[in-house]
Amino acid sequence: MPKLDVFFTVDVEIWCNGWHDLDARFPQAFRNYVYGNPNGGEYALRYKLQQLRDHGLLGVFFVEPLFATRFGLGPLEEIIGLIREHGQEVQEHLHTEWVCESHQPLIEKAQPRRQFLRQFTLQEQTALIGAGKELIEHAGGGVVNAFRAGSFGFNRDSLSAMAVNGIRFDSSYNSTMFGPDSGVMPGQDVFEPIACDGVYEYPMTVYNDGSGKLRHVQLAACSNLELEGLLQQSLAAGRKSFMMLSHNFELLNAARNRADPIMIRRFARMCRFFADNRDRFPLRGFHDLEPATVVTQPPVLTSPRWKTGHRIVQQALRRRYG
């Protein structure tokens, strides 16, 4: 029976709603982003981990570690401990906004605040990726062999920096964002895995939803009908991988103070779908992954407009009642 390797990836981040009063804001932000607001139910990181474990599913948790250079290793150890306790995979994610908040300089010129990894030199990127990898491993995350840049803000130098740090896989390429001008395969979108500069690039899965624009497959921005149809289409086309995105806070409302019921149902249906179809759509990680690269990129995936309309209605309800 044909099967498609699916990566359900979760970017794990902590934000303090601005850059002022960080030390005062961080404890509550940490609780909300990791456990959820107790008044609105626990629907953050730990809930997702529990649901994946209960369904026998594997996720890849790209953990942002640079916040620990401001607040210490303890909170990072707590996050990684939860992920490992639930049998899930830990990998590296960097949001370089934290660089200038570190108590110990990570690079020579930390200022000004830069949002994207691609805004740093090759030497700086090498140092930052190495620092993040070391933090994760010191916090009990095990061997890091995959990476994703914050907000997909990478470039080709990032791949070289990963290779220097012994990181074999990257998942920063997103055709809807910085991928096309990253320097990776100039003039051509990357939809399937390739080898580049000593690293295997596993790009985000994207699709045309009938609006004329590409959209990446993200739990908070893609309905179950769209997701299931795109999986079937990818399997039928013989694709090598299907890369999904989520975040630790996506089951919460925009204020992060209570659950989003539409997202809870969406995530629950997704888990049931993968549990019921694990023979065709196995969820896997990057540990022990044998790269499956392509020479020629396939056509972009498509989804019919009626499914787009269904998702737009869902999103409108989320905004109205969130």
JSON list of C-alpha atoms in Angstrom, two decimals, residues 8 207-209 215-232 242 244-245 250 262-271 273-274 302-318:
[
{"chain": "A", "resi": 8, "resn": "PHE", "atom": "CA", "xyz": [3.10, 17.42, 12.08]},
{"chain": "A", "resi": 207, "resn": "TYR", "atom": "CA", "xyz": [-1.36, 24.85, -1.94]},
{"chain": "A", "resi": 208, "resn": "ASN", "atom": "CA", "xyz": [-3.48, 27.05, -4.18]},
{"chain": "A", "resi": 209, "resn": "ASP", "atom": "CA", "xyz": [-6.87, 27.52, -2.55]},
{"chain": "A", "resi": 215, "resn": "ARG", "atom": "CA", "xyz": [-1.18, 29.13, 1.29]},
{"chain": "A", "resi": 216, "resn": "HIS", "atom": "CA", "xyz": [0.87, 26.97, 3.63]},
{"chain": "A", "resi": 217, "resn": "VAL", "atom": "CA", "xyz": [-0.71, 24.07, 5.48]},
{"chain": "A", "resi": 218, "resn": "GLN", "atom": "CA", "xyz": [-1.14, 25.34, 9.02]},
{"chain": "A", "resi": 219, "resn": "LEU", "atom": "CA", "xyz": [-3.59, 23.94, 11.54]},
{"chain": "A", "resi": 220, "resn": "ALA", "atom": "CA", "xyz": [-4.92, 27.39, 12.44]},
{"chain": "A", "resi": 221, "resn": "ALA", "atom": "CA", "xyz": [-5.33, 28.41, 8.79]},
{"chain": "A", "resi": 222, "resn": "CYS", "atom": "CA", "xyz": [-6.43, 25.22, 7.03]},
{"chain": "A", "resi": 223, "resn": "SER", "atom": "CA", "xyz": [-9.73, 23.40, 7.59]},
{"chain": "A", "resi": 224, "resn": "ASN", "atom": "CA", "xyz": [-10.02, 19.65, 8.06]},
{"chain": "A", "resi": 225, "resn": "LEU", "atom": "CA", "xyz": [-11.71, 19.36, 4.67]},
{"chain": "A", "resi": 226, "resn": "GLU", "atom": "CA", "xyz": [-8.79, 21.13, 3.00]},
{"chain": "A", "resi": 227, "resn": "LEU", "atom": "CA", "xyz": [-6.20, 19.15, 4.93]},
{"chain": "A", "resi": 228, "resn": "GLU", "atom": "CA", "xyz": [-7.71, 15.75, 4.21]},
{"chain": "A", "resi": 229, "resn": "GLY", "atom": "CA", "xyz": [-8.15, 16.54, 0.53]},
{"chain": "A", "resi": 230, "resn": "LEU", "atom": "CA", "xyz": [-4.56, 17.76, 0.19]},
{"chain": "A", "resi": 231, "resn": "LEU", "atom": "CA", "xyz": [-3.25, 14.62, 1.89]},
{"chain": "A", "resi": 232, "resn": "GLN", "atom": "CA", "xyz": [-5.20, 12.40, -0.52]},
{"chain": "A", "resi": 242, "resn": "PHE", "atom": "CA", "xyz": [3.79, 16.52, 3.64]},
{"chain": "A", "resi": 244, "resn": "MET", "atom": "CA", "xyz": [2.31, 20.77, 8.41]},
{"chain": "A", "resi": 245, "resn": "LEU", "atom": "CA", "xyz": [2.69, 23.70, 10.80]},
{"chain": "A", "resi": 250, "resn": "GLU", "atom": "CA", "xyz": [-3.07, 27.68, 18.41]},
{"chain": "A", "resi": 262, "resn": "ILE", "atom": "CA", "xyz": [-13.39, 25.57, 16.65]},
{"chain": "A", "resi": 263, "resn": "MET", "atom": "CA", "xyz": [-9.68, 24.89, 16.92]},
{"chain": "A", "resi": 264, "resn": "ILE", "atom": "CA", "xyz": [-10.22, 22.25, 19.61]},
{"chain": "A", "resi": 265, "resn": "ARG", "atom": "CA", "xyz": [-12.59, 20.40, 17.29]},
{"chain": "A", "resi": 266, "resn": "ARG", "atom": "CA", "xyz": [-10.26, 20.85, 14.31]},
{"chain": "A", "resi": 267, "resn": "PHE", "atom": "CA", "xyz": [-7.31, 19.42, 16.20]},
{"chain": "A", "resi": 268, "resn": "ALA", "atom": "CA", "xyz": [-9.40, 16.52, 17.56]},
{"chain": "A", "resi": 269, "resn": "ARG", "atom": "CA", "xyz": [-10.61, 15.58, 14.08]},
{"chain": "A", "resi": 270, "resn": "MET", "atom": "CA", "xyz": [-7.06, 15.80, 12.74]},
{"chain": "A", "resi": 271, "resn": "CYS", "atom": "CA", "xyz": [-5.81, 13.42, 15.43]},
{"chain": "A", "resi": 273, "resn": "PHE", "atom": "CA", "xyz": [-7.90, 11.11, 10.98]},
{"chain": "A", "resi": 274, "resn": "PHE", "atom": "CA", "xyz": [-4.21, 10.32, 11.38]},
{"chain": "A", "resi": 302, "resn": "THR", "atom": "CA", "xyz": [-4.76, 22.70, -5.29]},
{"chain": "A", "resi": 303, "resn": "SER", "atom": "CA", "xyz": [-7.92, 22.82, -3.22]},
{"chain": "A", "resi": 304, "resn": "PRO", "atom": "CA", "xyz": [-11.41, 23.65, -4.55]},
{"chain": "A", "resi": 305, "resn": "ARG", "atom": "CA", "xyz": [-13.04, 26.97, -3.79]},
{"chain": "A", "resi": 306, "resn": "TRP", "atom": "CA", "xyz": [-15.95, 25.45, -1.91]},
{"chain": "A", "resi": 307, "resn": "LYS", "atom": "CA", "xyz": [-13.53, 24.12, 0.71]},
{"chain": "A", "resi": 308, "resn": "THR", "atom": "CA", "xyz": [-11.95, 27.56, 0.89]},
{"chain": "A", "resi": 309, "resn": "GLY", "atom": "CA", "xyz": [-15.41, 29.03, 1.48]},
{"chain": "A", "resi": 310, "resn": "HIS", "atom": "CA", "xyz": [-16.07, 26.57, 4.28]},
{"chain": "A", "resi": 311, "resn": "ARG", "atom": "CA", "xyz": [-12.79, 27.58, 5.95]},
{"chain": "A", "resi": 312, "resn": "ILE", "atom": "CA", "xyz": [-13.53, 31.30, 5.57]},
{"chain": "A", "resi": 313, "resn": "VAL", "atom": "CA", "xyz": [-16.83, 30.82, 7.41]},
{"chain": "A", "resi": 314, "resn": "GLN", "atom": "CA", "xyz": [-15.00, 28.98, 10.22]},
{"chain": "A", "resi": 315, "resn": "GLN", "atom": "CA", "xyz": [-12.40, 31.71, 10.50]},
{"chain": "A", "resi": 316, "resn": "ALA", "atom": "CA", "xyz": [-15.08, 34.42, 10.62]},
{"chain": "A", "resi": 317, "resn": "LEU", "atom": "CA", "xyz": [-16.77, 32.59, 13.49]},
{"chain": "A", "resi": 318, "resn": "ARG", "atom": "CA", "xyz": [-13.44, 32.31, 15.31]}
]
